[in-house]
Coordinates of C-alpha atoms in Angstrom, one line a residue:
X1 CA 13.5 76.3 48.0
X2 CA 16.2 74.8 45.8
X3 CA 18.5 76.5 43.3
X4 CA 16.1 75.5 40.4
X5 CA 13.2 77.3 42.1
X6 CA 15.2 80.5 42.8
X7 CA 16.4 80.7 39.2
X8 CA 13.0 81.5 37.8
X9 CA 12.6 84.7 39.8
X10 CA 15.6 86.7 38.5
X11 CA 18.4 85.9 36.1
X12 CA 21.2 88.3 36.8
X13 CA 20.8 89.7 40.4
X14 CA 19.8 88.1 43.6
X15 CA 16.7 89.8 45.0
X16 CA 15.7 90.0 48.6
X17 CA 14.3 86.9 50.2
X18 CA 13.9 85.6 53.8
X19 CA 17.7 85.4 54.3
X20 CA 18.1 89.0 53.2
X21 CA 15.5 90.3 55.6
X22 CA 17.0 88.3 58.5
X23 CA 20.5 89.5 57.9
X24 CA 19.3 93.1 57.5
X25 CA 17.3 93.0 60.7
X26 CA 20.2 91.5 62.7
X27 CA 22.8 93.9 61.3
X28 CA 20.6 97.0 61.7
X29 CA 19.7 96.1 65.3
X30 CA 23.4 95.6 66.2
X31 CA 24.7 98.7 64.3
X32 CA 21.9 101.1 65.4
X33 CA 24.3 102.6 68.0
X34 CA 27.4 102.6 65.7
X35 CA 29.5 105.7 65.7
X36 CA 28.9 108.3 63.0
X37 CA 31.3 107.5 60.2
X38 CA 31.7 103.8 61.1
X39 CA 32.5 101.9 57.9
X40 CA 30.4 98.9 57.0
X41 CA 30.8 96.7 54.0
X42 CA 28.2 94.4 52.6
X43 CA 29.8 91.7 50.6
X44 CA 27.7 90.1 47.9
X45 CA 25.2 92.9 47.9
X46 CA 23.0 91.6 45.1
X47 CA 20.1 94.1 44.8
X48 CA 21.6 96.3 47.6
X49 CA 18.7 95.5 49.9
X50 CA 20.8 94.8 53.1
X51 CA 23.3 97.6 52.4
X52 CA 20.3 100.0 51.8
X53 CA 18.7 99.0 55.1
X54 CA 22.0 99.5 57.0
X55 CA 22.5 102.8 55.3
X56 CA 18.9 104.0 56.1
X57 CA 18.7 102.7 59.6
X58 CA 22.1 103.2 61.2
X59 CA 24.6 106.1 61.3
X60 CA 27.3 104.0 59.5
X61 CA 28.7 104.7 56.1
X62 CA 28.0 101.7 53.9
X63 CA 29.8 100.3 50.9
X64 CA 28.0 97.6 48.8
X65 CA 30.3 95.2 47.0
X66 CA 29.6 92.4 44.6
X67 CA 31.5 90.4 41.9
X68 CA 28.5 90.6 39.7
X69 CA 28.5 93.8 37.6
X70 CA 24.7 93.7 37.2
X71 CA 24.4 93.8 41.0
X72 CA 26.8 96.7 41.3
X73 CA 24.8 98.6 38.8
X74 CA 21.5 97.8 40.6
X75 CA 23.0 98.9 44.0
X76 CA 24.2 102.2 42.4
X77 CA 20.8 102.8 41.0
X78 CA 19.5 102.5 44.6
X79 CA 21.9 105.4 45.5
X80 CA 24.4 103.1 47.3
X81 CA 28.1 103.5 47.2
X82 CA 28.8 100.3 45.3
X83 CA 32.0 98.7 44.0
X84 CA 32.8 95.5 42.1
X85 CA 34.9 93.3 44.3
X86 CA 35.7 89.6 44.9
X87 CA 34.8 89.2 48.6
X88 CA 37.0 91.6 50.6
X89 CA 40.1 91.4 48.3
X90 CA 40.4 95.1 47.4
X91 CA 39.8 96.6 50.8
X92 CA 42.5 97.9 53.1
X93 CA 43.8 96.2 56.2
X94 CA 41.9 97.2 59.3
X95 CA 39.6 99.6 57.5
X96 CA 36.2 98.2 58.4
X97 CA 34.1 98.4 61.5
X98 CA 31.7 95.7 60.3
X99 CA 31.1 93.3 57.4
X100 CA 27.7 91.8 56.5
X101 CA 27.5 88.8 54.1
X102 CA 24.7 86.6 52.9
X103 CA 26.9 84.2 51.0
X104 CA 26.0 81.6 48.4
X105 CA 25.3 78.7 50.7
X106 CA 23.1 76.1 48.9
X107 CA 25.0 72.8 48.5
X108 CA 25.1 72.1 44.7
X109 CA 25.9 69.0 42.8
X110 CA 28.8 69.9 40.5
X111 CA 27.2 67.9 37.6
X112 CA 24.1 70.2 37.8
X113 CA 25.5 73.7 37.5
X114 CA 24.6 76.5 35.1
X115 CA 27.6 78.8 35.5
X116 CA 25.7 82.1 35.4
X117 CA 25.3 85.0 37.8
X118 CA 22.3 83.5 39.6
X119 CA 24.1 80.3 40.3
X120 CA 27.1 82.3 41.6
X121 CA 24.7 84.1 44.0
X122 CA 23.2 80.8 45.3
X123 CA 25.6 77.9 44.9
X124 CA 28.0 77.1 47.8
X125 CA 29.6 74.2 46.0
X126 CA 29.2 70.6 47.2
X127 CA 29.3 71.4 50.9
X128 CA 27.7 74.8 50.7
X129 CA 30.9 76.5 52.0
X130 CA 32.9 77.0 48.8
X131 CA 32.6 80.8 49.2
X132 CA 32.2 81.0 53.0
X133 CA 35.6 79.4 53.7
X134 CA 37.7 81.8 51.6
X135 CA 35.7 84.7 53.0
X136 CA 36.5 83.6 56.6
X137 CA 40.2 83.2 55.7
X138 CA 40.5 86.9 54.6
X139 CA 37.8 89.0 56.4
X140 CA 39.8 89.3 59.6
X141 CA 42.4 91.3 57.6
X142 CA 40.1 94.1 56.7
X143 CA 38.4 94.4 60.1
X144 CA 39.4 96.8 62.8
X145 CA 40.3 94.9 66.0
X146 CA 36.9 95.7 67.5
X147 CA 35.1 94.9 64.3
X148 CA 32.3 92.4 63.7
X149 CA 31.1 90.2 60.9
X150 CA 27.4 89.4 60.4
X151 CA 27.3 86.2 58.4
X152 CA 24.1 84.4 57.3
X153 CA 24.4 80.6 57.4
X154 CA 21.9 77.9 56.6
X155 CA 21.4 74.6 58.4
X156 CA 22.0 73.1 54.9
X157 CA 25.6 74.4 55.1
X158 CA 26.3 73.3 58.6
X159 CA 26.3 76.1 61.2
X160 CA 28.7 74.2 63.5
X161 CA 31.2 73.7 60.7
X162 CA 31.1 77.4 59.8
X163 CA 31.7 78.3 63.5
X164 CA 34.6 75.9 63.6
X165 CA 36.1 77.4 60.5
X166 CA 35.7 80.9 61.9
X167 CA 37.5 79.8 65.0
X168 CA 40.4 78.6 62.9
X169 CA 40.7 82.2 61.8
X170 CA 40.6 83.7 65.3
X171 CA 36.9 84.5 65.6
X172 CA 34.4 83.7 68.3
X173 CA 30.8 83.3 67.1
X174 CA 27.4 84.1 68.6
X175 CA 24.0 83.4 66.9
X176 CA 22.2 86.7 67.0
X177 CA 19.1 85.7 64.9
X178 CA 17.5 82.7 63.4
X179 CA 14.4 81.7 61.6
X180 CA 13.2 78.2 60.7
X181 CA 11.6 77.1 57.5
X182 CA 10.3 73.7 56.4
X183 CA 13.5 73.0 54.4
X184 CA 16.2 74.8 56.5
X185 CA 17.0 77.0 59.5
X186 CA 18.7 80.3 58.7
X187 CA 21.1 81.7 61.3
X188 CA 22.9 85.1 61.5
X189 CA 26.2 84.6 63.2
X190 CA 28.1 87.6 64.7
X191 CA 31.8 86.9 64.5
X192 CA 34.2 88.9 66.6
X193 CA 37.7 88.7 68.0

């Protein structure tokens, strides 16, 4: 499903789709045994679906973050602790046990962009990694040494390229879930040091 198709569903806040369900399932499975009080951040929470699942299904404390003020409002309406944030910028060094992120990953032609909230939720720039790469460059700063990142990646973005970029920032990667569709394969990578 292309950017144009996704736009008709919702105009301001990304709603749960196959990628959201896959990320939530993988993160919840892995965090089910987390220590009480573990701190988990969902970056780019959109509707708050993934953060809500982690909050409901694990003992972790969850913070939902998004740059989009409409998404922050929607997550708060779902009784989530939600903050407006650009990726992990405002979070303290070494504060988080885990970070989950379903980033904008659809490769997008720069001549065919709308510059609205839905595009920001979906468009990964020309190579699909315009948001993933800066995230990988900074997420290690906010993680505890034993922390993990659950990152959803599409075959359209290039899983190997994302794993290589993660390696440049000191992470090892393991695929913990994937699902194939006619137009792409979605993979959840667990990144760890």
